[in-house]
Amino acid sequence: MKLLRIDSSARSGSITRQLTAKFVEEWKKSHPAGEVIQRDLATTMLPQITDDWGGTRLDPSQLTPDQRNYLSTSDHLIRELQAADTIVIGAPMYNFAIPSSLKAWIDQIVRMGKTFGYGPRGARGLLSDKKVIVITARGGAYPKGTPGEKLDFQEPYLRHILGFIGLTDVTFIHAENQAREEAGPSLASAAEHIGRLVADQSQQIAH
Ligand SMILES: Cc1cc2nc3c(=O)[nH]c(=O)nc-3n(C[C@H](O)[C@H](O)[C@H](O)COP(=O)(O)O)c2cc1C
């Protein structure tokens, strides 16, 4: 089994990093022989989408050396994603959405012919059979059914784009109110949720 851990917080001692680390720790207990691949987007400088992205629409034999070189990052990140059975993503809320580093990663892995394609019913995701856990941290709170919900451009976007490439088994765990008095209890509750989730997932595998 392979776990891909993706962090995108700019802060080394961040809440989402604490929680993705907790997920890895719990996951390793139930997968002692499992492999963990770490992708830290704060230290991996990903390219922006440039004119060379057009090479994704060409047959590989037609690529120029520049296009081939440019697309090698996307090739590598997609292979990493394809190889994983479980993906845990640490996603701080920045300006009601996601860090640009995480958006840059998404831009590299959402790729026609590799992670999505077109069929008779339109676009369809090409990835399957993977569990995704998105762990967020926010200064405020955006609970469902409250006026704050419509300001959450993080969960709806991530749910949509992950689903677009076929990743539909997605669980969100939010550590909210990190800039408020409730920070401690909210963090503890997120950590507890992680423990429960990994235990439940291991039981499902055992049956
Ligand atoms: C650049 C920046 C933008 C932020 N924007 C928001 C925001 O729009 N809404 C919010 O609730 N918190 C916002 N925050 C607070 C973070 O979501 C919060 O500090 C969270 O703990 C960050 O995750 P981390 O601890 O893993 O870095 C922002 C923080 C930074 C640094």
Tab-separated table of C-alpha atoms and ligand atoms in Angstrom:
chain	number	residue	atom	x	y	z
A	1	MET	CA	0.000	0.000	0.000
A	2	LYS	CA	1.208	3.507	-0.789
A	3	LEU	CA	0.283	6.745	0.926
A	4	LEU	CA	0.993	10.053	-0.773
A	5	ARG	CA	1.239	12.942	1.704
A	6	ILE	CA	0.931	16.408	0.209
A	7	ASP	CA	1.560	19.522	2.302
A	8	SER	CA	0.935	23.030	1.063
A	9	SER	CA	1.221	25.297	4.094
A	10	ALA	CA	3.928	27.946	3.919
A	11	ARG	CA	4.540	27.498	7.664
A	12	SER	CA	6.835	24.694	8.873
A	13	GLY	CA	5.029	24.400	12.242
A	14	SER	CA	1.593	24.583	10.694
A	15	ILE	CA	-1.685	23.060	11.833
A	16	THR	CA	-2.265	21.152	8.591
A	17	ARG	CA	1.277	19.740	8.738
A	18	GLN	CA	0.674	18.574	12.315
A	19	LEU	CA	-2.498	16.852	11.161
A	20	THR	CA	-1.103	15.250	7.993
A	21	ALA	CA	1.780	13.968	10.179
A	22	LYS	CA	-0.783	12.534	12.577
A	23	PHE	CA	-2.561	10.841	9.662
A	24	VAL	CA	0.732	9.289	8.499
A	25	GLU	CA	1.520	8.091	12.036
A	26	GLU	CA	-1.893	6.418	12.373
A	27	TRP	CA	-1.786	4.979	8.842
A	28	LYS	CA	1.648	3.426	9.450
A	29	LYS	CA	0.292	1.588	12.511
A	30	SER	CA	-2.211	-0.246	10.344
A	31	HIS	CA	0.102	-0.543	7.297
A	32	PRO	CA	3.501	-1.412	8.795
A	33	ALA	CA	4.848	-2.472	5.391
A	34	GLY	CA	3.274	0.488	3.600
A	35	GLU	CA	5.263	3.159	1.780
A	36	VAL	CA	4.813	6.883	2.412
A	37	ILE	CA	5.721	9.378	-0.294
A	38	GLN	CA	5.987	13.003	0.801
A	39	ARG	CA	5.415	15.942	-1.511
A	40	ASP	CA	6.016	19.261	0.202
A	41	LEU	CA	4.693	22.007	-2.038
A	42	ALA	CA	6.335	24.727	0.065
A	43	THR	CA	9.732	23.467	-1.051
A	44	THR	CA	8.850	22.022	-4.482
A	45	MET	CA	8.799	24.920	-6.927
A	46	LEU	CA	6.329	23.906	-9.610
A	47	PRO	CA	6.158	25.576	-13.015
A	48	GLN	CA	3.202	27.723	-13.974
A	49	ILE	CA	1.136	26.707	-16.971
A	50	THR	CA	2.977	28.096	-20.014
A	51	ASP	CA	2.635	27.816	-23.784
A	52	ASP	CA	4.456	24.459	-23.557
A	53	TRP	CA	1.391	22.981	-21.801
A	54	GLY	CA	-0.041	22.782	-25.339
A	55	GLY	CA	2.177	19.700	-25.695
A	56	THR	CA	-0.355	17.772	-23.579
A	57	ARG	CA	-2.619	17.748	-26.650
A	58	LEU	CA	0.059	16.259	-28.933
A	59	ASP	CA	1.230	12.728	-29.544
A	60	PRO	CA	4.426	12.275	-27.463
A	61	SER	CA	6.420	11.711	-30.673
A	62	GLN	CA	5.554	15.260	-31.804
A	63	LEU	CA	6.840	17.032	-28.683
A	64	THR	CA	9.679	19.526	-28.996
A	65	PRO	CA	12.605	19.069	-26.566
A	66	ASP	CA	11.334	22.143	-24.630
A	67	GLN	CA	7.821	20.697	-24.339
A	68	ARG	CA	9.195	17.308	-23.269
A	69	ASN	CA	11.367	18.939	-20.637
A	70	TYR	CA	8.529	21.172	-19.409
A	71	LEU	CA	6.063	18.254	-19.149
A	72	SER	CA	8.482	16.040	-17.225
A	73	THR	CA	7.335	17.629	-13.937
A	74	SER	CA	3.702	16.880	-14.714
A	75	ASP	CA	4.647	13.321	-15.791
A	76	HIS	CA	6.441	12.769	-12.491
A	77	LEU	CA	3.650	14.171	-10.283
A	78	ILE	CA	1.012	12.135	-12.134
A	79	ARG	CA	3.027	8.919	-11.721
A	80	GLU	CA	3.281	9.687	-7.985
A	81	LEU	CA	-0.481	10.144	-7.797
A	82	GLN	CA	-1.297	7.072	-9.889
A	83	ALA	CA	0.896	4.891	-7.658
A	84	ALA	CA	-0.840	5.956	-4.420
A	85	ASP	CA	-3.724	4.042	-2.826
A	86	THR	CA	-4.407	6.808	-0.296
A	87	ILE	CA	-3.696	10.508	-0.638
A	88	VAL	CA	-3.702	12.900	2.301
A	89	ILE	CA	-3.668	16.581	1.399
A	90	GLY	CA	-2.911	19.341	3.898
A	91	ALA	CA	-4.705	22.457	2.659
A	92	PRO	CA	-4.661	25.667	4.681
A	93	MET	CA	-7.357	28.179	3.765
A	94	TYR	CA	-5.739	31.198	2.112
A	95	ASN	CA	-8.055	34.007	1.099
A	96	PHE	CA	-11.130	31.762	1.267
A	97	ALA	CA	-9.531	29.231	-1.080
A	98	ILE	CA	-6.325	27.199	-1.394
A	99	PRO	CA	-2.615	28.171	-1.431
A	100	SER	CA	-1.250	28.937	-4.888
A	101	SER	CA	1.289	26.116	-4.383
A	102	LEU	CA	-1.570	23.596	-4.174
A	103	LYS	CA	-3.257	25.168	-7.200
A	104	ALA	CA	0.043	24.832	-9.117
A	105	TRP	CA	0.110	21.108	-8.212
A	106	ILE	CA	-3.494	20.707	-9.408
A	107	ASP	CA	-2.607	22.456	-12.679
A	108	GLN	CA	0.160	19.887	-13.227
A	109	ILE	CA	-1.897	16.774	-12.463
A	110	VAL	CA	-5.195	17.582	-14.198
A	111	ARG	CA	-4.128	16.471	-17.660
A	112	MET	CA	-6.082	15.252	-20.646
A	113	GLY	CA	-5.343	11.645	-21.583
A	114	LYS	CA	-3.631	10.986	-18.241
A	115	THR	CA	-6.077	11.910	-15.456
A	116	PHE	CA	-9.175	12.847	-17.442
A	117	GLY	CA	-10.499	12.072	-20.879
A	118	TYR	CA	-13.559	12.548	-23.039
A	119	GLY	CA	-16.138	9.826	-23.671
A	120	PRO	CA	-19.613	9.776	-25.226
A	121	ARG	CA	-20.994	11.516	-22.130
A	122	GLY	CA	-18.320	14.199	-21.969
A	123	ALA	CA	-15.390	14.498	-19.590
A	124	ARG	CA	-14.605	11.597	-17.313
A	125	GLY	CA	-11.970	11.027	-14.645
A	126	LEU	CA	-9.337	8.393	-15.326
A	127	LEU	CA	-8.225	7.795	-11.721
A	128	SER	CA	-10.120	5.363	-9.506
A	129	ASP	CA	-9.965	3.214	-6.381
A	130	LYS	CA	-8.146	5.771	-4.271
A	131	LYS	CA	-9.087	7.288	-0.948
A	132	VAL	CA	-8.435	10.981	-0.500
A	133	ILE	CA	-8.403	12.773	2.842
A	134	VAL	CA	-8.221	16.556	2.744
A	135	ILE	CA	-7.198	18.174	6.019
A	136	THR	CA	-7.818	21.892	6.153
A	137	ALA	CA	-7.072	24.609	8.716
A	138	ARG	CA	-8.848	27.938	8.767
A	139	GLY	CA	-8.615	31.052	10.922
A	140	GLY	CA	-12.414	31.312	10.944
A	141	ALA	CA	-15.282	28.860	10.605
A	142	TYR	CA	-17.474	28.043	7.618
A	143	PRO	CA	-19.950	25.419	8.837
A	144	LYS	CA	-22.551	23.964	6.493
A	145	GLY	CA	-25.948	25.589	6.836
A	146	THR	CA	-24.536	28.897	8.158
A	147	PRO	CA	-23.983	32.191	6.282
A	148	GLY	CA	-20.223	31.411	6.397
A	149	GLU	CA	-20.693	28.375	4.137
A	150	LYS	CA	-20.887	30.409	0.937
A	151	LEU	CA	-17.449	31.927	1.696
A	152	ASP	CA	-15.828	28.497	1.646
A	153	PHE	CA	-14.274	28.304	-1.813
A	154	GLN	CA	-11.896	25.631	-0.609
A	155	GLU	CA	-13.935	22.446	-0.015
A	156	PRO	CA	-16.328	22.874	-2.993
A	157	TYR	CA	-13.443	23.567	-5.386
A	158	LEU	CA	-11.293	20.683	-4.143
A	159	ARG	CA	-14.261	18.292	-4.178
A	160	HIS	CA	-15.051	19.270	-7.762
A	161	ILE	CA	-11.543	19.131	-9.199
A	162	LEU	CA	-10.699	15.845	-7.454
A	163	GLY	CA	-13.976	14.356	-8.712
A	164	PHE	CA	-13.170	15.632	-12.215
A	165	ILE	CA	-10.121	13.342	-12.361
A	166	GLY	CA	-12.022	10.416	-10.833
A	167	LEU	CA	-11.180	10.873	-7.155
A	168	THR	CA	-14.653	10.711	-5.651
A	169	ASP	CA	-13.921	8.962	-2.338
A	170	VAL	CA	-12.930	12.172	-0.535
A	171	THR	CA	-13.199	12.944	3.184
A	172	PHE	CA	-12.699	16.465	4.511
A	173	ILE	CA	-11.471	17.122	8.040
A	174	HIS	CA	-11.515	20.778	9.041
A	175	ALA	CA	-9.562	22.372	11.887
A	176	GLU	CA	-11.549	25.587	12.040
A	177	ASN	CA	-11.281	28.694	14.245
A	178	GLN	CA	-7.487	28.567	14.366
A	179	ALA	CA	-7.383	32.353	14.893
A	180	ARG	CA	-9.925	32.205	17.722
A	181	GLU	CA	-10.276	30.926	21.283
A	182	GLU	CA	-11.733	27.640	20.025
A	183	ALA	CA	-8.462	26.777	18.221
A	184	GLY	CA	-7.316	24.123	20.717
A	185	PRO	CA	-10.564	22.137	20.930
A	186	SER	CA	-11.031	22.362	17.158
A	187	LEU	CA	-7.521	20.990	16.550
A	188	ALA	CA	-8.091	18.207	19.098
A	189	SER	CA	-11.373	17.286	17.444
A	190	ALA	CA	-9.720	17.140	13.992
A	191	ALA	CA	-6.942	14.915	15.389
A	192	GLU	CA	-9.513	12.641	16.981
A	193	HIS	CA	-11.434	12.454	13.684
A	194	ILE	CA	-8.222	11.355	11.928
A	195	GLY	CA	-7.672	8.559	14.461
A	196	ARG	CA	-11.236	7.320	13.992
A	197	LEU	CA	-11.109	7.537	10.214
A	198	VAL	CA	-7.879	5.536	9.881
A	199	ALA	CA	-9.213	2.908	12.312
A	200	ASP	CA	-12.475	2.628	10.306
A	201	GLN	CA	-10.594	2.382	6.995
A	202	SER	CA	-8.321	-0.368	8.374
A	203	GLN	CA	-11.349	-2.329	9.564
A	204	GLN	CA	-12.918	-2.069	6.102
A	205	ILE	CA	-9.731	-3.501	4.561
A	206	ALA	CA	-9.659	-6.333	7.127
A	207	HIS	CA	-13.219	-7.466	6.221
B	1	LIG	C1	-2.118	34.315	3.386
B	1	LIG	C2	-3.161	33.838	4.364
B	1	LIG	C3	-4.493	33.962	4.040
B	1	LIG	C4	-5.465	33.492	4.917
B	1	LIG	N1	-6.787	33.592	4.561
B	1	LIG	C5	-7.731	33.092	5.398
B	1	LIG	C6	-9.107	33.154	5.029
B	1	LIG	O1	-9.491	33.619	3.969
B	1	LIG	N2	-10.021	32.659	5.902
B	1	LIG	C7	-9.652	32.083	7.088
B	1	LIG	O2	-10.540	31.617	7.836
B	1	LIG	N3	-8.363	32.010	7.456
B	1	LIG	C8	-7.405	32.502	6.643
B	1	LIG	N4	-6.076	32.427	6.996
B	1	LIG	C9	-5.717	31.752	8.259
B	1	LIG	C10	-5.237	30.323	7.989
B	1	LIG	O3	-6.200	29.578	7.291
B	1	LIG	C11	-4.897	29.633	9.304
B	1	LIG	O4	-3.839	30.344	9.910
B	1	LIG	C12	-4.509	28.183	9.131
B	1	LIG	O5	-4.118	27.659	10.379
B	1	LIG	C13	-3.375	28.036	8.128
B	1	LIG	O6	-2.999	26.679	7.996
B	1	LIG	P1	-1.566	26.185	8.501
B	1	LIG	O7	-1.558	26.394	10.004
B	1	LIG	O8	-1.511	24.766	8.120
B	1	LIG	O9	-0.527	27.043	7.822
B	1	LIG	C14	-5.086	32.894	6.147
B	1	LIG	C15	-3.715	32.797	6.460
B	1	LIG	C16	-2.764	33.249	5.581
B	1	LIG	C17	-1.317	33.094	5.938
